């Protein structure tokens, strides 16, 4: 028995794996087939360890991981933690040269720092190797604008984007706008006029505010600064001297803080993203400008009370141009990972066109970064709501930083988190009445210079 029992168990295991593979083969007959792996169980016995932050995408992915494990023979240990906690853990793990993780999330705001410091593996070595990656995987299919944070100066790739964020404008109460005789705003000036027209109007269960936002001012303010012709740095990413006290930055801060203080709900400085979203989908606030996944809830959430009056469109443009914020999150491999090829197999599978399309079909998850799937008929069918092609708007904005100049370069500067904190405080001072915009931004400039110099940056 001692010699035959292991053989019998192994035979049973092979039959189970064969049955699982047959199930996958059946689904491969459709256009949304499960991706085929390069070879059968090349990583049997490998325990793959990875980490990321808590996000709906990874909750979806976990439902498919058992199929990947069955095909490859490896086990996947995916650790998720809160966004700030993960970033602290990842920064420490990577900067210390640790090898505890085989793959990890490459956080947008930290990507430039990690890439510049050589903390991640060059993924071109895997994606361009035909023994490891079929040509059909097609790295060029990823939306170029979403890939910019994960490229070094030579154009080498250190991450592939799994999540895209495209800033759009959600309007919840077009019925009130019609009564007040105002159209959907397409410029900054029109935005202010619409907020003024709607603010304080009776929404049926109380007065409606013209505008709402959350406390992530380092994300919301820059598009206004750029719309007035400025930037957070003089010329990012090469010249990172802060540019917070320029006329453009001061004018933008005055504009944005007016939206918050005059047309926002009481206590808006303390609003989280969830609170701002709730105000929008309940119809208590008319306009929320944020990443598409936050504002499209007006049309898709079962809790929305404004589906019949909601509209999603591009963020209004400033007098000096149109610069809606766009970002992404990527998956990468730490430089000192122990199982790099196994990690690539997981990333390749996770971000394959086949699984991406399958996830869209099964769950409706919209914020993907493969152009071929975004432009597919299935994606358009799922993401056309009330006649609004949300996918088209999402793709336009996500790719905009690659069309002319990368106006999102400020956010890939490795010292950006220091500037982000300064910007948040500057906005809070103005909205709370502690300082006028010019004084607050001058103070912010001095604080930013001090923070950068203490961090060793040349400014």
Tab-separated table of C-alpha atoms in Angstrom:
chain	number	residue	atom	x	y	z
A	1	UNK	CA	0.000	0.000	0.000
A	2	UNK	CA	2.777	2.438	0.794
A	3	UNK	CA	4.149	2.152	-2.761
A	4	UNK	CA	0.846	2.156	-4.666
A	5	UNK	CA	-1.167	4.753	-2.670
A	6	UNK	CA	0.819	7.786	-3.872
A	7	UNK	CA	0.511	6.556	-7.445
A	8	UNK	CA	-3.256	6.192	-7.087
A	9	UNK	CA	-3.620	9.693	-5.590
A	10	UNK	CA	-1.434	11.148	-8.311
A	11	UNK	CA	-3.550	9.451	-10.977
A	12	UNK	CA	-6.694	10.903	-9.430
A	13	UNK	CA	-5.083	14.322	-9.372
A	14	UNK	CA	-4.178	14.050	-13.055
A	15	UNK	CA	-7.758	13.089	-13.917
A	16	UNK	CA	-9.109	16.108	-12.006
A	17	UNK	CA	-6.686	18.458	-13.741
A	18	UNK	CA	-7.551	16.904	-17.087
A	19	UNK	CA	-11.250	17.465	-16.386
A	20	UNK	CA	-10.586	21.098	-15.445
A	21	UNK	CA	-8.586	21.575	-18.627
A	22	UNK	CA	-11.446	20.109	-20.638
A	23	UNK	CA	-13.820	22.628	-19.071
A	24	UNK	CA	-11.496	25.442	-20.105
A	25	UNK	CA	-11.221	23.987	-23.609
A	26	UNK	CA	-15.010	24.140	-23.988
A	27	UNK	CA	-15.029	27.858	-23.201
A	28	UNK	CA	-12.223	28.397	-25.705
A	29	UNK	CA	-14.698	27.966	-28.534
A	30	UNK	CA	-16.149	31.431	-27.930
A	31	UNK	CA	-14.689	34.813	-28.712
A	32	UNK	CA	-14.212	35.367	-24.978
A	33	UNK	CA	-12.158	32.228	-24.466
A	34	UNK	CA	-10.020	31.543	-21.429
A	35	UNK	CA	-6.350	32.168	-22.278
A	36	UNK	CA	-4.225	29.135	-23.077
A	37	UNK	CA	-0.962	28.805	-21.165
A	38	UNK	CA	2.290	28.188	-22.968
A	39	UNK	CA	2.721	24.630	-21.708
A	40	UNK	CA	1.062	22.167	-19.348
A	41	UNK	CA	1.883	22.596	-15.646
A	42	UNK	CA	5.391	24.007	-16.027
A	43	UNK	CA	5.349	25.355	-12.454
A	44	UNK	CA	3.982	22.423	-10.483
A	45	UNK	CA	4.639	22.893	-6.779
A	46	UNK	CA	5.558	26.582	-6.967
A	47	UNK	CA	3.941	28.838	-4.379
A	48	UNK	CA	3.623	32.273	-5.917
A	49	UNK	CA	3.427	35.184	-3.503
A	50	UNK	CA	2.118	38.597	-4.470
A	51	UNK	CA	0.670	41.735	-2.938
A	52	UNK	CA	-1.619	44.583	-3.951
A	53	UNK	CA	-4.136	46.910	-2.380
A	54	UNK	CA	-7.805	46.147	-1.789
A	55	UNK	CA	-9.717	46.749	-5.010
A	56	UNK	CA	-12.769	45.260	-6.660
A	57	UNK	CA	-10.668	43.956	-9.544
A	58	UNK	CA	-8.696	41.634	-7.271
A	59	UNK	CA	-11.871	40.369	-5.642
A	60	UNK	CA	-13.056	39.474	-9.146
A	61	UNK	CA	-9.700	37.946	-10.077
A	62	UNK	CA	-9.696	35.651	-7.050
A	63	UNK	CA	-12.698	33.823	-8.494
A	64	UNK	CA	-10.664	32.854	-11.560
A	65	UNK	CA	-7.355	32.055	-9.864
A	66	UNK	CA	-8.272	28.397	-9.115
A	67	UNK	CA	-8.430	27.795	-12.869
A	68	UNK	CA	-4.949	29.259	-13.267
A	69	UNK	CA	-3.666	27.086	-10.427
A	70	UNK	CA	-5.197	23.988	-12.004
A	71	UNK	CA	-3.519	24.656	-15.336
A	72	UNK	CA	-0.065	25.580	-14.036
A	73	UNK	CA	0.226	23.479	-10.910
A	74	UNK	CA	1.312	26.476	-8.851
A	75	UNK	CA	-0.435	28.030	-5.851
A	76	UNK	CA	-1.107	31.758	-5.707
A	77	UNK	CA	-0.968	33.630	-2.401
A	78	UNK	CA	-2.384	37.100	-3.123
A	79	UNK	CA	-2.185	39.431	-0.125
A	80	UNK	CA	-4.420	42.528	-0.140
A	81	UNK	CA	-4.321	45.466	2.261
A	82	UNK	CA	-5.643	49.012	2.449
A	83	UNK	CA	-4.178	51.400	-0.118
A	84	UNK	CA	-1.963	53.470	2.228
A	85	UNK	CA	-0.884	50.377	4.144
A	86	UNK	CA	0.053	48.554	0.956
A	87	UNK	CA	2.069	51.512	-0.347
A	88	UNK	CA	4.085	51.673	2.874
A	89	UNK	CA	4.696	47.923	2.824
A	90	UNK	CA	5.623	47.908	-0.861
A	91	UNK	CA	7.968	50.876	-0.585
A	92	UNK	CA	9.804	49.181	2.287
A	93	UNK	CA	9.864	45.754	0.633
A	94	UNK	CA	11.193	47.023	-2.684
A	95	UNK	CA	13.629	49.648	-1.390
A	96	UNK	CA	15.175	47.180	1.049
A	97	UNK	CA	15.771	44.662	-1.752
A	98	UNK	CA	13.380	42.140	-0.273
A	99	UNK	CA	12.348	38.935	-2.026
A	100	UNK	CA	9.137	38.102	-0.151
A	101	UNK	CA	6.939	38.914	-3.171
A	102	UNK	CA	7.048	37.464	-6.663
A	103	UNK	CA	4.679	40.059	-8.106
A	104	UNK	CA	3.150	43.281	-6.824
A	105	UNK	CA	1.040	46.267	-7.664
A	106	UNK	CA	3.103	49.085	-9.153
A	107	UNK	CA	1.322	52.054	-7.621
A	108	UNK	CA	0.886	54.989	-9.985
A	109	UNK	CA	2.196	57.676	-7.657
A	110	UNK	CA	5.228	55.571	-6.692
A	111	UNK	CA	6.012	54.013	-10.073
A	112	UNK	CA	8.567	56.620	-11.155
A	113	UNK	CA	10.492	56.253	-7.896
A	114	UNK	CA	10.575	52.476	-8.128
A	115	UNK	CA	11.495	52.428	-11.806
A	116	UNK	CA	14.231	55.063	-11.430
A	117	UNK	CA	15.734	53.206	-8.472
A	118	UNK	CA	15.872	49.913	-10.388
A	119	UNK	CA	13.586	48.109	-7.957
A	120	UNK	CA	11.516	46.295	-10.603
A	121	UNK	CA	12.289	43.707	-13.264
A	122	UNK	CA	12.262	44.663	-16.934
A	123	UNK	CA	9.118	43.001	-18.285
A	124	UNK	CA	10.238	43.392	-21.900
A	125	UNK	CA	12.576	40.458	-21.229
A	126	UNK	CA	9.469	38.323	-20.767
A	127	UNK	CA	6.923	39.847	-23.143
A	128	UNK	CA	9.383	39.818	-26.075
A	129	UNK	CA	10.522	36.233	-25.495
A	130	UNK	CA	8.428	33.974	-27.760
A	131	UNK	CA	9.273	30.956	-25.585
A	132	UNK	CA	7.498	32.699	-22.710
A	133	UNK	CA	4.900	34.876	-24.426
A	134	UNK	CA	2.947	34.340	-27.656
A	135	UNK	CA	2.749	37.216	-30.142
A	136	UNK	CA	-1.023	37.276	-29.607
A	137	UNK	CA	-0.476	38.645	-26.083
A	138	UNK	CA	0.471	41.910	-27.829
A	139	UNK	CA	1.972	44.435	-25.366
A	140	UNK	CA	1.075	47.245	-27.773
A	141	UNK	CA	-2.618	46.542	-27.119
A	142	UNK	CA	-2.403	48.295	-23.749
A	143	UNK	CA	-3.640	51.885	-23.974
A	144	UNK	CA	-0.490	53.951	-24.393
A	145	UNK	CA	-1.584	56.676	-22.016
A	146	UNK	CA	-2.078	54.096	-19.263
A	147	UNK	CA	1.405	52.640	-19.819
A	148	UNK	CA	3.398	55.867	-19.528
A	149	UNK	CA	4.028	55.594	-15.746
A	150	UNK	CA	5.680	52.184	-16.137
A	151	UNK	CA	8.257	53.088	-18.772
A	152	UNK	CA	11.773	54.309	-18.089
A	153	UNK	CA	13.536	56.981	-20.149
A	154	UNK	CA	14.692	54.334	-22.615
A	155	UNK	CA	11.143	53.053	-23.080
A	156	UNK	CA	11.634	49.786	-21.204
A	157	UNK	CA	8.553	48.387	-19.480
A	158	UNK	CA	8.388	47.734	-15.735
A	159	UNK	CA	4.662	47.248	-15.319
A	160	UNK	CA	1.485	46.514	-17.261
A	161	UNK	CA	-1.675	48.388	-16.398
A	162	UNK	CA	-4.662	46.530	-14.977
A	163	UNK	CA	-6.712	49.544	-13.889
A	164	UNK	CA	-7.369	52.840	-15.620
A	165	UNK	CA	-8.721	56.047	-14.151
A	166	UNK	CA	-10.165	58.647	-16.513
A	167	UNK	CA	-11.553	61.890	-15.117
A	168	UNK	CA	-15.117	62.521	-16.310
A	169	UNK	CA	-17.928	64.788	-15.179
A	170	UNK	CA	-21.041	63.313	-13.625
A	171	UNK	CA	-24.186	65.442	-13.719
A	172	UNK	CA	-27.079	64.129	-11.647
A	173	UNK	CA	-29.839	66.721	-11.990
A	174	UNK	CA	-30.287	67.701	-15.625
A	175	UNK	CA	-33.962	68.226	-14.746
A	176	UNK	CA	-33.058	71.135	-12.473
A	177	UNK	CA	-30.624	72.472	-15.053
A	178	UNK	CA	-33.389	72.500	-17.657
A	179	UNK	CA	-35.675	74.408	-15.294
A	180	UNK	CA	-32.935	76.945	-14.704
A	181	UNK	CA	-32.176	77.285	-18.415
A	182	UNK	CA	-28.547	76.076	-18.368
A	183	UNK	CA	-26.837	73.485	-20.545
A	184	UNK	CA	-24.161	70.950	-19.652
A	185	UNK	CA	-20.914	72.916	-19.145
A	186	UNK	CA	-18.027	72.564	-21.563
A	187	UNK	CA	-15.746	75.288	-20.189
A	188	UNK	CA	-14.638	76.396	-16.741
A	189	UNK	CA	-16.782	79.524	-16.975
A	190	UNK	CA	-19.846	77.486	-17.913
A	191	UNK	CA	-19.134	75.078	-15.048
A	192	UNK	CA	-19.279	77.911	-12.544
A	193	UNK	CA	-22.519	79.249	-14.091
A	194	UNK	CA	-24.214	75.831	-13.920
A	195	UNK	CA	-23.173	75.371	-10.279
A	196	UNK	CA	-24.551	78.812	-9.456
A	197	UNK	CA	-27.846	78.136	-11.266
A	198	UNK	CA	-28.547	74.798	-9.554
A	199	UNK	CA	-27.132	75.425	-6.093
A	200	UNK	CA	-29.872	75.691	-3.463
A	201	UNK	CA	-32.670	74.511	-5.749
A	202	UNK	CA	-35.296	72.182	-4.323
A	203	UNK	CA	-34.401	68.648	-5.313
A	204	UNK	CA	-37.549	67.054	-3.934
A	205	UNK	CA	-36.060	66.040	-0.611
A	206	UNK	CA	-34.161	69.192	0.223
A	207	UNK	CA	-31.874	71.708	-1.456
A	208	UNK	CA	-29.306	70.511	-3.990
A	209	UNK	CA	-25.703	71.689	-3.976
A	210	UNK	CA	-24.166	72.681	-7.275
A	211	UNK	CA	-20.921	70.770	-6.762
A	212	UNK	CA	-19.348	68.059	-4.649
A	213	UNK	CA	-15.851	66.648	-4.317
A	214	UNK	CA	-13.718	64.707	-1.853
A	215	UNK	CA	-10.587	65.479	0.128
A	216	UNK	CA	-8.157	64.247	-2.585
A	217	UNK	CA	-7.322	67.775	-3.733
A	218	UNK	CA	-3.944	66.717	-5.148
A	219	UNK	CA	-5.975	64.743	-7.737
A	220	UNK	CA	-8.744	67.266	-8.389
A	221	UNK	CA	-6.832	70.576	-8.481
A	222	UNK	CA	-4.098	69.924	-11.110
A	223	UNK	CA	-6.477	69.752	-14.124
A	224	UNK	CA	-7.648	73.253	-13.234
A	225	UNK	CA	-4.056	74.479	-12.873
A	226	UNK	CA	-3.206	73.023	-16.279
A	227	UNK	CA	-6.416	74.388	-17.755
A	228	UNK	CA	-5.191	77.856	-16.796
A	229	UNK	CA	-1.776	77.157	-18.343
A	230	UNK	CA	0.248	76.000	-15.344
A	231	UNK	CA	1.524	72.791	-13.746
A	232	UNK	CA	2.601	71.550	-10.338
A	233	UNK	CA	6.275	71.556	-11.375
A	234	UNK	CA	8.150	73.824	-13.773
A	235	UNK	CA	8.765	71.069	-16.350
A	236	UNK	CA	8.135	67.569	-15.017
A	237	UNK	CA	9.750	65.132	-14.826
A	238	UNK	CA	13.080	66.862	-15.616
A	239	UNK	CA	12.675	70.170	-13.782
A	240	UNK	CA	10.782	69.461	-10.567
A	241	UNK	CA	10.942	72.877	-9.011
A	242	UNK	CA	7.410	73.471	-7.652
A	243	UNK	CA	5.235	75.949	-9.540
A	244	UNK	CA	2.507	76.429	-6.958
A	245	UNK	CA	2.692	80.210	-6.676
A	246	UNK	CA	2.403	81.031	-10.393
A	247	UNK	CA	-0.539	83.136	-11.632
A	248	UNK	CA	-2.062	80.025	-13.233
A	249	UNK	CA	-1.865	78.005	-10.004
A	250	UNK	CA	-3.334	80.824	-7.945
A	251	UNK	CA	-6.190	81.416	-10.420
A	252	UNK	CA	-6.970	77.695	-10.535
A	253	UNK	CA	-6.950	77.439	-6.751
A	254	UNK	CA	-9.329	80.384	-6.493
A	255	UNK	CA	-11.651	78.733	-9.013
A	256	UNK	CA	-11.597	75.244	-7.469
A	257	UNK	CA	-11.970	76.447	-3.887
A	258	UNK	CA	-14.942	78.615	-4.921
A	259	UNK	CA	-16.644	75.502	-6.275
A	260	UNK	CA	-16.083	73.829	-2.916
A	261	UNK	CA	-16.842	76.695	-0.533
A	262	UNK	CA	-19.717	78.363	-2.379
A	263	UNK	CA	-21.402	75.426	-4.110
A	264	UNK	CA	-20.325	72.377	-2.099
A	265	UNK	CA	-22.215	70.729	0.781
A	266	UNK	CA	-21.548	71.703	4.369
A	267	UNK	CA	-18.469	69.894	5.659
A	268	UNK	CA	-17.182	69.151	2.146
A	269	UNK	CA	-13.553	69.421	3.300
A	270	UNK	CA	-14.033	66.202	5.226
A	271	UNK	CA	-15.817	64.343	2.449
A	272	UNK	CA	-14.412	60.994	1.378
A	273	UNK	CA	-14.878	59.645	-2.136
A	274	UNK	CA	-17.710	57.450	-0.895
A	275	UNK	CA	-19.532	60.415	0.627
A	276	UNK	CA	-19.163	62.469	-2.552
A	277	UNK	CA	-20.424	59.545	-4.626
A	278	UNK	CA	-23.412	59.128	-2.307
A	279	UNK	CA	-24.278	62.819	-2.658
A	280	UNK	CA	-24.166	62.484	-6.434
A	281	UNK	CA	-26.218	59.306	-6.879
A	282	UNK	CA	-28.837	60.488	-4.385
A	283	UNK	CA	-29.268	63.732	-6.317
A	284	UNK	CA	-28.230	65.883	-3.344
A	285	UNK	CA	-25.323	67.306	-5.390
A	286	UNK	CA	-25.413	68.023	-9.088
A	287	UNK	CA	-21.810	67.767	-10.358
A	288	UNK	CA	-18.962	65.495	-9.335
A	289	UNK	CA	-15.787	65.396	-11.446
A	290	UNK	CA	-13.752	62.277	-10.748
A	291	UNK	CA	-12.562	59.011	-12.281
A	292	UNK	CA	-15.186	57.325	-14.425
A	293	UNK	CA	-15.833	54.467	-12.015
A	294	UNK	CA	-17.007	56.967	-9.385
A	295	UNK	CA	-19.323	59.093	-11.504
A	296	UNK	CA	-20.879	56.371	-13.681
A	297	UNK	CA	-22.466	54.953	-10.537
A	298	UNK	CA	-25.287	57.444	-11.254
A	299	UNK	CA	-26.279	55.224	-14.162
A	300	UNK	CA	-25.286	51.763	-12.940
A	301	UNK	CA	-25.703	51.571	-9.154
A	302	UNK	CA	-28.899	49.988	-7.832
A	303	UNK	CA	-28.832	52.729	-5.173
A	304	UNK	CA	-28.946	55.541	-7.720
A	305	UNK	CA	-32.004	57.793	-7.561
A	306	UNK	CA	-31.021	59.861	-10.599
A	307	UNK	CA	-30.740	57.331	-13.430
A	308	UNK	CA	-33.357	59.165	-15.483
A	309	UNK	CA	-31.753	62.592	-15.095
A	310	UNK	CA	-28.047	61.700	-15.019
A	311	UNK	CA	-25.486	62.428	-17.689
A	312	UNK	CA	-21.784	61.608	-18.009
A	313	UNK	CA	-19.502	63.692	-20.196
A	314	UNK	CA	-16.002	65.110	-20.514
A	315	UNK	CA	-14.658	67.432	-17.855
A	316	UNK	CA	-14.942	71.088	-18.940
A	317	UNK	CA	-11.877	72.620	-20.580
A	318	UNK	CA	-9.952	75.604	-19.290
A	319	UNK	CA	-9.023	78.754	-21.204
A	320	UNK	CA	-5.572	77.290	-21.953
A	321	UNK	CA	-6.604	73.760	-22.835
A	322	UNK	CA	-8.266	70.462	-21.952
A	323	UNK	CA	-6.360	68.357	-19.416
A	324	UNK	CA	-8.604	65.824	-17.637
A	325	UNK	CA	-6.605	63.730	-15.215
A	326	UNK	CA	-5.813	60.143	-16.164
A	327	UNK	CA	-3.988	57.476	-14.211
A	328	UNK	CA	-3.551	53.733	-13.965
A	329	UNK	CA	-2.309	50.967	-11.700
A	330	UNK	CA	0.082	48.269	-12.895
A	331	UNK	CA	1.375	44.826	-12.090
A	332	UNK	CA	5.105	44.229	-11.943
A	333	UNK	CA	7.809	41.917	-10.655
A	334	UNK	CA	10.248	42.962	-7.904
A	335	UNK	CA	13.855	42.905	-9.027
A	336	UNK	CA	14.784	40.308	-6.408
A	337	UNK	CA	11.721	38.077	-6.809
A	338	UNK	CA	12.532	34.375	-6.461
A	339	UNK	CA	10.065	33.114	-9.074
A	340	UNK	CA	10.194	35.640	-11.905
A	341	UNK	CA	9.069	33.362	-14.728
A	342	UNK	CA	6.194	32.039	-12.635
A	343	UNK	CA	5.256	35.622	-11.727
A	344	UNK	CA	5.269	36.568	-15.402
A	345	UNK	CA	3.022	33.596	-16.170
A	346	UNK	CA	0.540	34.974	-13.645
A	347	UNK	CA	0.727	38.561	-14.946
A	348	UNK	CA	0.495	37.312	-18.537
A	349	UNK	CA	-2.620	35.323	-17.674
A	350	UNK	CA	-4.206	38.041	-15.537
A	351	UNK	CA	-3.840	40.706	-18.224
A	352	UNK	CA	-4.339	38.536	-21.290
A	353	UNK	CA	-6.873	39.803	-23.838
A	354	UNK	CA	-8.895	36.624	-23.326
A	355	UNK	CA	-9.284	36.864	-19.551
A	356	UNK	CA	-9.769	40.627	-19.729
A	357	UNK	CA	-12.655	40.146	-22.158
A	358	UNK	CA	-14.065	37.346	-20.046
A	359	UNK	CA	-14.044	39.500	-16.904
A	360	UNK	CA	-15.837	42.292	-18.761
A	361	UNK	CA	-18.465	39.858	-20.022
A	362	UNK	CA	-18.950	38.071	-16.682
A	363	UNK	CA	-18.881	41.079	-14.345
A	364	UNK	CA	-19.187	44.272	-16.393
A	365	UNK	CA	-15.932	45.551	-14.860
A	366	UNK	CA	-15.142	48.588	-17.063
A	367	UNK	CA	-11.799	50.110	-16.023
A	368	UNK	CA	-9.521	47.860	-18.055
A	369	UNK	CA	-6.570	48.960	-20.187
A	370	UNK	CA	-6.603	46.750	-23.291
A	371	UNK	CA	-7.675	48.789	-26.299
A	372	UNK	CA	-8.956	45.796	-28.286
A	373	UNK	CA	-11.386	44.886	-25.495
A	374	UNK	CA	-12.492	48.483	-24.865
A	375	UNK	CA	-13.256	48.850	-28.575
A	376	UNK	CA	-15.079	45.498	-28.776
A	377	UNK	CA	-18.804	45.259	-29.426
A	378	UNK	CA	-19.310	43.402	-26.122
A	379	UNK	CA	-17.641	46.151	-24.080
A	380	UNK	CA	-19.647	48.825	-25.872
A	381	UNK	CA	-22.884	46.923	-25.276
A	382	UNK	CA	-22.204	46.618	-21.558
A	383	UNK	CA	-20.944	50.180	-21.127
A	384	UNK	CA	-23.564	52.033	-23.133
A	385	UNK	CA	-26.082	53.226	-20.540
A	386	UNK	CA	-29.060	55.451	-21.279
A	387	UNK	CA	-27.595	55.950	-24.734
A	388	UNK	CA	-24.275	57.183	-23.321
A	389	UNK	CA	-21.153	55.402	-24.589
A	390	UNK	CA	-19.127	55.497	-21.379
A	391	UNK	CA	-16.370	53.345	-22.855
A	392	UNK	CA	-15.688	55.840	-25.618
A	393	UNK	CA	-15.317	58.684	-23.119
A	394	UNK	CA	-13.137	56.532	-20.861
A	395	UNK	CA	-10.770	55.573	-23.692
A	396	UNK	CA	-10.488	59.137	-24.975
A	397	UNK	CA	-9.396	60.481	-21.591
A	398	UNK	CA	-7.193	57.525	-20.630
A	399	UNK	CA	-5.159	57.936	-23.810
A	400	UNK	CA	-4.974	61.748	-23.856
A	401	UNK	CA	-1.600	62.084	-22.057
A	402	UNK	CA	0.023	60.164	-24.929
A	403	UNK	CA	-1.493	62.283	-27.696
A	404	UNK	CA	0.479	65.527	-27.360
A	405	UNK	CA	2.637	65.806	-24.265
A	406	UNK	CA	2.375	63.761	-21.104
A	407	UNK	CA	0.601	66.327	-18.980
A	408	UNK	CA	0.270	63.688	-16.254
A	409	UNK	CA	4.074	63.623	-15.876
A	410	UNK	CA	3.750	65.650	-12.667
A	411	UNK	CA	2.165	62.676	-10.982
A	412	UNK	CA	4.963	60.305	-11.982
A	413	UNK	CA	7.636	62.480	-10.352
A	414	UNK	CA	8.940	60.347	-7.520
A	415	UNK	CA	8.645	63.255	-5.076
A	416	UNK	CA	5.016	63.914	-5.994
A	417	UNK	CA	3.571	62.516	-2.720
A	418	UNK	CA	5.374	65.331	-0.859
A	419	UNK	CA	3.796	67.937	-3.143
A	420	UNK	CA	0.413	66.251	-2.906
A	421	UNK	CA	0.341	66.727	0.855
A	422	UNK	CA	1.226	70.399	0.460
A	423	UNK	CA	-1.525	70.932	-2.143
A	424	UNK	CA	-4.142	69.320	0.097
A	425	UNK	CA	-3.275	71.637	2.964
A	426	UNK	CA	-3.256	74.691	0.695
A	427	UNK	CA	-6.788	73.991	-0.519
A	428	UNK	CA	-8.013	73.346	3.018
A	429	UNK	CA	-6.632	76.691	4.208
A	430	UNK	CA	-8.544	78.560	1.499
A	431	UNK	CA	-11.868	76.734	1.877
A	432	UNK	CA	-11.777	77.080	5.654
A	433	UNK	CA	-11.133	80.812	5.347
A	434	UNK	CA	-7.689	80.790	6.931
A	435	UNK	CA	-5.937	82.289	3.889
A	436	UNK	CA	-6.832	83.736	0.486
A	437	UNK	CA	-5.676	81.719	-2.555
A	438	UNK	CA	-2.557	83.774	-3.371
A	439	UNK	CA	-1.251	83.674	0.197
A	440	UNK	CA	-2.020	79.992	0.641
A	441	UNK	CA	-0.281	78.989	-2.596
A	442	UNK	CA	2.742	81.124	-1.750
A	443	UNK	CA	2.938	79.297	1.566
A	444	UNK	CA	2.509	76.006	-0.280
A	445	UNK	CA	5.401	76.874	-2.600
A	446	UNK	CA	7.706	77.513	0.340
A	447	UNK	CA	6.603	74.311	2.075
A	448	UNK	CA	7.067	72.286	-1.117
A	449	UNK	CA	10.594	73.602	-1.659
A	450	UNK	CA	11.471	72.764	1.932
A	451	UNK	CA	10.078	69.226	1.669
A	452	UNK	CA	11.904	68.534	-1.579
A	453	UNK	CA	15.223	69.837	-0.271
A	454	UNK	CA	14.921	67.741	2.883
A	455	UNK	CA	14.283	64.740	0.646
A	456	UNK	CA	17.508	65.478	-1.239
A	457	UNK	CA	15.901	66.694	-4.470
A	458	UNK	CA	17.751	69.285	-6.550
A	459	UNK	CA	15.422	72.288	-6.836
